CSV table of C-alpha atoms and ligand atoms in Angstrom, one decimal:
chain,number,residue,atom,x,y,z
A,1,UNK,CA,3.1,23.0,-27.0
A,2,UNK,CA,6.4,22.3,-26.7
A,3,UNK,CA,7.6,20.9,-22.9
A,4,UNK,CA,11.4,20.3,-21.9
A,5,UNK,CA,12.0,17.7,-19.4
A,6,UNK,CA,14.9,17.3,-17.8
A,7,UNK,CA,15.4,14.0,-16.4
A,8,UNK,CA,13.0,12.5,-19.0
A,9,UNK,CA,14.0,8.8,-18.1
A,10,UNK,CA,13.2,9.1,-14.3
A,11,UNK,CA,10.0,7.7,-12.6
A,12,UNK,CA,7.7,11.0,-12.9
A,13,UNK,CA,9.5,12.0,-16.6
A,14,UNK,CA,8.7,8.9,-18.3
A,15,UNK,CA,5.4,8.5,-16.7
A,16,UNK,CA,4.6,12.1,-17.5
A,17,UNK,CA,6.1,11.4,-21.1
A,18,UNK,CA,4.3,8.4,-22.0
A,19,UNK,CA,1.2,10.4,-21.2
A,20,UNK,CA,1.9,13.2,-23.0
A,21,UNK,CA,2.8,11.6,-26.4
A,22,UNK,CA,-0.1,9.2,-26.1
A,23,UNK,CA,-3.0,11.8,-24.8
A,24,UNK,CA,-2.1,15.1,-26.4
A,25,UNK,CA,-0.8,16.8,-29.6
A,26,UNK,CA,2.4,18.3,-27.1
A,27,UNK,CA,5.8,17.8,-28.3
A,28,UNK,CA,8.5,16.9,-25.9
A,29,UNK,CA,12.3,17.1,-25.6
A,30,UNK,CA,14.0,15.6,-22.8
A,31,UNK,CA,17.7,15.0,-21.4
A,32,UNK,CA,18.8,11.9,-19.4
A,33,UNK,CA,21.9,10.0,-18.8
A,34,UNK,CA,19.9,6.6,-19.1
A,35,UNK,CA,17.4,6.0,-21.6
A,36,UNK,CA,15.9,2.2,-20.8
A,37,UNK,CA,12.8,3.8,-19.7
A,38,UNK,CA,11.9,6.1,-22.4
A,39,UNK,CA,13.3,3.5,-25.0
A,40,UNK,CA,10.1,2.3,-26.5
A,41,UNK,CA,8.9,6.0,-27.0
A,42,UNK,CA,12.1,7.1,-29.1
A,43,UNK,CA,10.7,6.3,-32.4
A,44,UNK,CA,7.6,9.1,-31.7
A,45,UNK,CA,8.4,12.1,-33.7
A,46,UNK,CA,6.9,14.1,-30.9
A,47,UNK,CA,9.9,13.2,-28.9
A,48,UNK,CA,13.3,14.6,-29.0
A,49,UNK,CA,15.7,12.6,-26.7
A,50,UNK,CA,19.2,13.8,-26.0
A,51,UNK,CA,21.5,11.5,-23.8
A,52,UNK,CA,23.6,13.5,-21.6
A,53,UNK,CA,23.9,14.9,-18.2
A,54,UNK,CA,22.9,18.3,-17.7
A,55,UNK,CA,25.8,20.0,-16.4
A,56,UNK,CA,27.8,18.6,-19.7
A,57,UNK,CA,25.1,19.6,-22.1
A,58,UNK,CA,24.4,23.3,-21.3
A,59,UNK,CA,24.5,24.5,-24.8
A,60,UNK,CA,21.7,22.4,-25.6
A,61,UNK,CA,19.6,22.7,-22.7
A,62,UNK,CA,19.6,26.5,-23.1
A,63,UNK,CA,18.5,26.2,-26.7
A,64,UNK,CA,15.8,23.8,-25.9
A,65,UNK,CA,14.5,26.3,-22.8
A,66,UNK,CA,14.8,28.9,-25.5
A,67,UNK,CA,12.4,26.8,-28.0
A,68,UNK,CA,10.0,25.5,-24.8
A,69,UNK,CA,6.8,26.7,-23.7
A,70,UNK,CA,7.1,24.9,-20.6
A,71,UNK,CA,10.1,23.7,-18.9
A,72,UNK,CA,10.2,20.7,-16.0
A,73,UNK,CA,13.5,20.0,-14.5
A,74,UNK,CA,12.9,16.6,-12.6
A,75,UNK,CA,16.6,15.9,-12.4
A,76,UNK,CA,17.4,14.6,-8.5
A,77,UNK,CA,18.5,11.9,-6.2
A,78,UNK,CA,15.3,11.4,-4.5
A,79,UNK,CA,16.1,8.4,-2.2
A,80,UNK,CA,16.3,9.0,1.8
A,81,UNK,CA,19.4,6.4,1.6
A,82,UNK,CA,21.1,8.8,-0.7
A,83,UNK,CA,20.7,12.0,1.6
A,84,UNK,CA,22.8,10.5,4.3
A,85,UNK,CA,25.6,8.3,2.2
A,86,UNK,CA,26.2,11.2,0.0
A,87,UNK,CA,24.8,14.3,0.8
A,88,UNK,CA,26.8,16.5,-1.5
A,89,UNK,CA,25.8,14.3,-4.4
A,90,UNK,CA,22.1,15.4,-3.6
A,91,UNK,CA,22.9,18.9,-3.1
A,92,UNK,CA,24.5,18.9,-6.6
A,93,UNK,CA,22.1,17.2,-8.4
A,94,UNK,CA,18.8,18.6,-6.5
A,95,UNK,CA,20.1,22.2,-6.1
A,96,UNK,CA,22.9,23.1,-7.9
A,97,UNK,CA,21.7,21.7,-11.5
A,98,UNK,CA,18.5,23.2,-11.1
A,99,UNK,CA,19.2,26.4,-9.6
A,100,UNK,CA,20.9,27.2,-13.5
A,101,UNK,CA,17.9,26.2,-15.0
A,102,UNK,CA,15.9,28.3,-13.1
A,103,UNK,CA,17.9,31.3,-13.4
A,104,UNK,CA,17.8,30.6,-17.3
A,105,UNK,CA,13.9,30.2,-16.9
A,106,UNK,CA,14.0,33.4,-15.3
A,107,UNK,CA,16.1,35.1,-17.5
A,108,UNK,CA,14.3,33.9,-20.6
A,109,UNK,CA,10.7,34.2,-19.3
A,110,UNK,CA,10.0,30.6,-19.9
A,111,UNK,CA,7.6,28.9,-17.8
A,112,UNK,CA,8.9,26.7,-15.2
A,113,UNK,CA,6.7,23.3,-13.5
A,114,UNK,CA,9.1,22.7,-10.8
A,115,UNK,CA,9.1,19.5,-8.5
A,116,UNK,CA,8.9,20.5,-4.9
A,117,UNK,CA,8.3,17.6,-2.4
A,118,UNK,CA,6.5,16.6,0.5
A,119,UNK,CA,9.5,16.2,2.3
A,120,UNK,CA,9.8,20.4,2.6
A,121,UNK,CA,7.0,19.8,5.8
A,122,UNK,CA,9.5,17.5,7.4
A,123,UNK,CA,8.7,17.2,10.9
A,124,UNK,CA,5.3,19.5,10.8
A,125,UNK,CA,3.2,18.2,13.6
A,126,UNK,CA,-0.1,19.7,11.8
A,127,UNK,CA,-2.7,17.1,10.7
A,128,UNK,CA,-2.6,17.7,7.2
A,129,UNK,CA,0.0,19.8,5.6
A,130,UNK,CA,-1.1,23.2,3.8
A,131,UNK,CA,0.8,24.9,1.0
A,132,UNK,CA,0.2,28.5,2.8
A,133,UNK,CA,-0.5,27.5,6.3
A,134,UNK,CA,1.9,25.0,7.6
A,135,UNK,CA,5.3,25.4,8.8
A,136,UNK,CA,8.5,23.6,7.2
A,137,UNK,CA,10.4,21.9,10.1
A,138,UNK,CA,13.8,20.6,10.0
A,139,UNK,CA,16.2,18.9,12.2
A,140,UNK,CA,19.8,19.5,12.9
A,141,UNK,CA,22.6,20.0,10.4
A,142,UNK,CA,24.4,17.0,11.4
A,143,UNK,CA,21.0,15.0,10.6
A,144,UNK,CA,21.8,14.5,6.8
A,145,UNK,CA,18.5,13.6,5.9
A,146,UNK,CA,17.2,17.1,5.5
A,147,UNK,CA,19.6,18.2,2.6
A,148,UNK,CA,17.3,17.3,0.1
A,149,UNK,CA,14.4,18.9,1.8
A,150,UNK,CA,16.5,22.0,2.4
A,151,UNK,CA,17.8,22.0,-1.0
A,152,UNK,CA,14.2,21.8,-2.5
A,153,UNK,CA,12.9,24.3,0.1
A,154,UNK,CA,15.4,27.1,-0.9
A,155,UNK,CA,14.5,26.5,-4.8
A,156,UNK,CA,11.1,26.8,-3.9
A,157,UNK,CA,11.7,30.2,-2.2
A,158,UNK,CA,14.1,31.3,-4.8
A,159,UNK,CA,11.4,30.6,-7.2
A,160,UNK,CA,8.5,32.2,-5.5
A,161,UNK,CA,11.0,35.1,-5.4
A,162,UNK,CA,11.4,35.1,-9.2
A,163,UNK,CA,7.8,35.0,-9.7
A,164,UNK,CA,7.7,38.2,-8.0
A,165,UNK,CA,10.0,39.6,-10.6
A,166,UNK,CA,7.7,37.8,-13.5
A,167,UNK,CA,9.1,34.6,-13.8
A,168,UNK,CA,5.6,32.3,-14.7
A,169,UNK,CA,5.7,29.2,-12.3
A,170,UNK,CA,3.9,26.2,-10.6
A,171,UNK,CA,5.5,24.5,-7.7
A,172,UNK,CA,4.1,21.0,-7.4
A,173,UNK,CA,4.7,18.7,-4.0
A,174,UNK,CA,4.3,15.1,-4.9
A,175,UNK,CA,3.2,13.0,-1.6
A,176,UNK,CA,4.7,9.4,-2.0
A,177,UNK,CA,4.3,8.7,-5.4
A,178,UNK,CA,4.3,4.9,-6.3
A,179,UNK,CA,4.1,2.7,-9.2
A,180,UNK,CA,5.6,0.0,-11.4
A,181,UNK,CA,9.4,1.0,-12.4
A,182,UNK,CA,10.1,3.1,-9.4
A,183,UNK,CA,13.9,3.1,-8.1
A,184,UNK,CA,14.2,-0.3,-10.1
A,185,UNK,CA,14.2,-2.1,-7.1
A,186,UNK,CA,17.7,-1.5,-6.3
A,187,UNK,CA,19.4,-2.8,-3.4
A,188,UNK,CA,19.4,-0.6,-0.3
A,189,UNK,CA,19.0,2.5,-1.9
A,190,UNK,CA,15.5,2.3,-3.2
A,191,UNK,CA,12.1,4.1,-1.5
A,192,UNK,CA,10.0,2.1,0.5
A,193,UNK,CA,8.0,-0.1,-2.1
A,194,UNK,CA,10.9,-1.3,-4.6
A,195,UNK,CA,12.9,-1.5,-1.6
A,196,UNK,CA,10.4,-4.1,-0.5
A,197,UNK,CA,10.2,-5.8,-4.0
A,198,UNK,CA,13.6,-6.3,-4.1
A,199,UNK,CA,13.5,-7.8,-0.8
A,200,UNK,CA,11.1,-10.1,-1.8
A,201,UNK,CA,13.1,-11.0,-5.1
A,202,UNK,CA,16.5,-11.3,-3.4
A,203,UNK,CA,15.0,-13.4,-0.7
A,204,UNK,CA,15.7,-11.3,2.2
A,205,UNK,CA,13.7,-9.9,5.3
A,206,UNK,CA,11.4,-6.9,5.2
A,207,UNK,CA,12.9,-4.2,7.4
A,208,UNK,CA,10.6,-2.2,9.6
A,209,UNK,CA,12.5,0.9,10.4
A,210,UNK,CA,11.9,1.5,13.8
A,211,UNK,CA,8.8,-0.8,14.3
A,212,UNK,CA,6.9,0.3,11.0
A,213,UNK,CA,4.3,2.5,12.4
A,214,UNK,CA,4.8,5.5,10.8
A,215,UNK,CA,2.5,6.7,8.0
A,216,UNK,CA,2.9,8.5,4.9
A,217,UNK,CA,0.0,8.9,2.1
A,218,UNK,CA,0.7,6.9,-1.0
A,219,UNK,CA,-0.4,8.4,-4.5
A,220,UNK,CA,-0.8,6.3,-7.4
A,221,UNK,CA,1.6,7.5,-10.2
A,222,UNK,CA,-1.5,7.9,-12.6
A,223,UNK,CA,-3.0,10.3,-10.4
A,224,UNK,CA,0.2,12.4,-10.1
A,225,UNK,CA,0.5,12.4,-13.7
A,226,UNK,CA,-3.0,13.4,-14.5
A,227,UNK,CA,-2.2,16.4,-11.5
A,228,UNK,CA,0.4,17.1,-13.9
A,229,UNK,CA,-1.0,17.3,-16.9
A,230,UNK,CA,-3.6,19.6,-15.9
A,231,UNK,CA,-0.7,22.0,-14.2
A,232,UNK,CA,1.0,21.8,-17.8
A,233,UNK,CA,-2.6,22.4,-19.6
A,234,UNK,CA,-2.9,25.6,-17.2
A,235,UNK,CA,-6.8,26.1,-18.0
A,236,UNK,CA,-7.3,29.9,-17.3
A,237,UNK,CA,-4.3,30.2,-16.1
A,238,UNK,CA,-5.2,28.6,-12.7
A,239,UNK,CA,-2.1,27.2,-12.1
A,240,UNK,CA,0.0,30.3,-12.7
A,241,UNK,CA,2.2,31.2,-9.5
A,242,UNK,CA,0.6,28.3,-7.2
A,243,UNK,CA,2.1,25.5,-5.0
A,244,UNK,CA,0.0,22.6,-5.3
A,245,UNK,CA,0.5,19.3,-3.1
A,246,UNK,CA,-0.1,16.3,-4.8
A,247,UNK,CA,-1.3,13.6,-2.8
A,248,UNK,CA,-3.8,11.1,-1.7
A,249,UNK,CA,-5.0,11.8,1.7
A,250,UNK,CA,-7.1,8.5,1.5
A,251,UNK,CA,-4.3,6.5,1.1
A,252,UNK,CA,-2.5,7.4,4.4
A,253,UNK,CA,-1.1,4.0,6.0
A,254,UNK,CA,1.7,2.6,8.0
A,255,UNK,CA,4.9,0.8,6.9
A,256,UNK,CA,3.2,-2.3,8.5
A,257,UNK,CA,0.1,-2.0,6.4
A,258,UNK,CA,2.2,-1.6,3.0
A,259,UNK,CA,4.0,-5.2,4.1
A,260,UNK,CA,0.5,-6.8,4.4
A,261,UNK,CA,-0.9,-5.3,1.5
A,262,UNK,CA,1.9,-6.4,-0.7
A,263,UNK,CA,1.5,-10.0,1.0
A,264,UNK,CA,-2.0,-9.9,0.1
A,265,UNK,CA,-1.4,-8.9,-3.5
A,266,UNK,CA,1.2,-11.7,-4.0
A,267,UNK,CA,-1.2,-14.5,-2.5
A,268,UNK,CA,-3.8,-13.8,-5.0
A,269,UNK,CA,-1.5,-15.5,-7.5
A,270,UNK,CA,-1.2,-19.4,-6.9
A,271,UNK,CA,2.2,-19.3,-8.5
A,272,UNK,CA,3.6,-16.6,-6.2
A,273,UNK,CA,1.9,-17.8,-3.1
A,274,UNK,CA,5.1,-19.3,-1.8
A,275,UNK,CA,6.9,-16.2,-1.8
A,276,UNK,CA,4.2,-14.7,0.2
A,277,UNK,CA,4.6,-17.4,2.6
A,278,UNK,CA,8.2,-17.1,2.5
A,279,UNK,CA,8.4,-13.6,3.8
A,280,UNK,CA,10.3,-12.5,6.7
A,281,UNK,CA,9.4,-9.4,8.6
A,282,UNK,CA,12.1,-7.9,11.1
A,283,UNK,CA,12.3,-4.7,12.9
A,284,UNK,CA,15.2,-2.5,13.1
A,285,UNK,CA,16.2,0.9,14.5
A,286,UNK,CA,16.5,3.9,12.2
A,287,UNK,CA,20.4,3.9,13.0
A,288,UNK,CA,21.0,0.5,11.9
A,289,UNK,CA,18.9,0.9,8.6
A,290,UNK,CA,20.0,4.4,7.5
A,291,UNK,CA,22.9,5.6,10.0
A,292,UNK,CA,22.9,8.1,12.5
A,293,UNK,CA,22.1,11.0,9.9
A,294,UNK,CA,18.7,9.9,9.7
A,295,UNK,CA,15.3,11.3,11.3
A,296,UNK,CA,11.6,10.4,10.3
A,297,UNK,CA,8.8,11.7,9.6
A,298,UNK,CA,6.0,10.1,11.7
A,299,UNK,CA,2.9,11.4,9.6
A,300,UNK,CA,2.6,12.9,6.2
A,301,UNK,CA,-1.3,13.9,5.1
A,302,UNK,CA,-1.5,16.4,2.6
A,303,UNK,CA,-4.4,19.0,2.2
A,304,UNK,CA,-5.2,18.8,-1.4
A,305,UNK,CA,-7.7,21.8,-1.1
A,306,UNK,CA,-6.0,24.0,-3.4
A,307,UNK,CA,-5.2,21.9,-6.5
A,308,UNK,CA,-9.3,20.4,-6.2
A,309,UNK,CA,-10.4,24.0,-6.5
A,310,UNK,CA,-7.7,25.3,-8.8
A,311,UNK,CA,-7.7,22.7,-11.1
A,312,UNK,CA,-11.0,20.2,-10.3
A,313,UNK,CA,-8.2,17.2,-9.6
A,314,UNK,CA,-9.1,14.3,-7.2
A,315,UNK,CA,-6.9,10.8,-6.8
A,316,UNK,CA,-8.9,8.3,-7.6
A,317,UNK,CA,-6.4,4.8,-7.1
A,318,UNK,CA,-6.5,3.1,-3.7
A,319,UNK,CA,-3.4,1.9,-2.1
A,320,UNK,CA,-4.5,-1.6,-2.6
A,321,UNK,CA,-5.3,-0.9,-6.3
A,322,UNK,CA,-1.6,0.5,-6.7
A,323,UNK,CA,0.3,-1.9,-5.0
A,324,UNK,CA,-1.7,-4.8,-6.9
A,325,UNK,CA,-0.6,-2.9,-9.8
A,326,UNK,CA,2.8,-2.8,-8.9
A,327,UNK,CA,2.8,-6.7,-7.8
A,328,UNK,CA,1.1,-7.9,-11.3
A,329,UNK,CA,3.7,-5.9,-13.6
A,330,UNK,CA,6.8,-7.0,-11.3
A,331,UNK,CA,5.9,-10.4,-10.4
A,332,UNK,CA,3.5,-11.6,-13.3
A,333,UNK,CA,5.0,-9.5,-16.3
A,334,UNK,CA,8.3,-10.1,-15.7
A,335,UNK,CA,7.6,-14.4,-15.6
A,336,UNK,CA,8.3,-17.3,-13.6
A,337,UNK,CA,11.9,-17.8,-15.1
A,338,UNK,CA,13.4,-14.2,-13.8
A,339,UNK,CA,11.3,-15.0,-10.4
A,340,UNK,CA,13.4,-18.3,-10.1
A,341,UNK,CA,16.9,-16.8,-11.2
A,342,UNK,CA,16.6,-13.7,-8.8
A,343,UNK,CA,15.0,-15.3,-5.8
A,344,UNK,CA,17.0,-18.1,-3.8
A,345,UNK,CA,14.4,-20.4,-2.3
A,346,UNK,CA,11.9,-21.1,-4.6
A,347,UNK,CA,8.7,-23.2,-3.7
B,401,LIG,C1,10.5,9.8,0.3
B,401,LIG,C2,11.8,10.7,-0.7
B,401,LIG,O1,12.3,11.9,0.7
B,401,LIG,C3,11.3,11.4,-1.7
B,401,LIG,O2,11.4,10.5,-2.7
B,401,LIG,C4,10.2,12.4,-1.6
B,401,LIG,O3,10.2,13.8,-1.8
B,401,LIG,C5,9.1,11.8,-0.7
B,401,LIG,O4,9.3,11.2,0.1
B,401,LIG,C6,8.0,11.8,-1.3
B,401,LIG,O5,7.8,10.7,-2.2
B,401,LIG,O6,7.0,12.4,-0.8
B,401,LIG,P1,10.2,9.0,2.7
B,401,LIG,O7,8.7,8.8,2.2
B,401,LIG,O8,10.9,8.9,4.1
B,401,LIG,O9,10.8,9.9,1.6
B,401,LIG,O10,10.8,7.8,2.0
B,401,LIG,P2,10.5,6.3,1.7
B,401,LIG,O11,12.2,5.7,1.6
B,401,LIG,O12,9.9,5.9,0.9
B,401,LIG,O13,10.4,5.5,3.3
B,401,LIG,C7,9.4,5.9,3.9
B,401,LIG,C8,9.1,5.3,5.1
B,401,LIG,O14,9.4,3.7,5.1
B,401,LIG,C9,10.2,5.5,5.6
B,401,LIG,O15,9.8,5.9,7.3
B,401,LIG,C10,11.2,4.4,6.3
B,401,LIG,O16,12.2,4.6,7.4
B,401,LIG,C11,10.3,3.4,6.0
B,401,LIG,N1,11.1,2.2,5.6
B,401,LIG,C12,11.9,2.3,4.2
B,401,LIG,C13,11.1,1.0,5.9
B,401,LIG,O17,10.4,0.6,7.1
B,401,LIG,N2,11.8,0.0,5.5
B,401,LIG,C14,12.6,-0.1,4.3
B,401,LIG,O18,12.9,-1.2,3.9
B,401,LIG,C15,12.6,1.2,4.0
């Protein structure tokens, strides 16, 4: 089987590629503007890597779509701060670039596995979100936070409509996938856990938006990749024409819980206790943190019956384990020197 992954260097793309190359005999070709996370894989003969941007490499992408059995377009800007600060770039990267890929897959009859998002459910107040039964609830236009969700939702609807005309597809909705290497702990633009890690490394306070009582269902990247491999394998065609939530309802935790777990995970290492002891926590309003274009989701629990039934998948990694893994990789593997360089007041 030949898999085309657009955005191969990203968090999902790089972890998926590692797993495919390690555990299957599938060939992968991938495109990305960056390559540091897949650098070590480039010598693998089963991987073809092209450096470049999807908008400038359409000829190459088209050739690859033609040769592929499965197309997985992962290019996107997926950080809420960007939805508010740069909504047009989010629309271009999420909607426009992918719309072209969807149309080409439809024209050529190639199977597409498309990353929808938990964000499509928006502020739906169902106790858990179901692919067929839950409404997709977004705020007004001047709340730019919803441009990502809205772009993804429209693509879901377009793919669904092409599916009626024969496009083979599966839509998957990641629910707060987390793991080592996400968003590179970039200052100010990362998602929650890399944002907190960056804060700790830069000796800044952790900021709880509106007090941090809002909750997410965090999913370890290894569980997410296991689900994706099952979707690609598609035994008995069970993934055809389906939408799957991929999340861990058992890992439903508040932002306060996450900050406590991070501190507990750091405390395990005698040499990093000083970091845990030095962490300051403060509450900030959503306007202070994100600006006026933000609205939050208070609770986001996936109903995963569909994927459990169709693909016999269930998540297995607890949030505590996941956070311990991330902390071990981030703080332990990079070593004391790095921490002392990046953290101002060390013990
Ligand atoms: C994310 C992103 O939109 C996407 O990556 C993705 O599609 C989806 O949800 C998902 O991963 O399922 P969100 O969960 O709001 O959205 O993203 P985070 O930036 O990780 O924020 C989680 C919560 O933590 C929010 O309530 C946010 O306000 C809060 N937060 C974030 C803080 O309290 N402090 C921070 O420093 C950062």
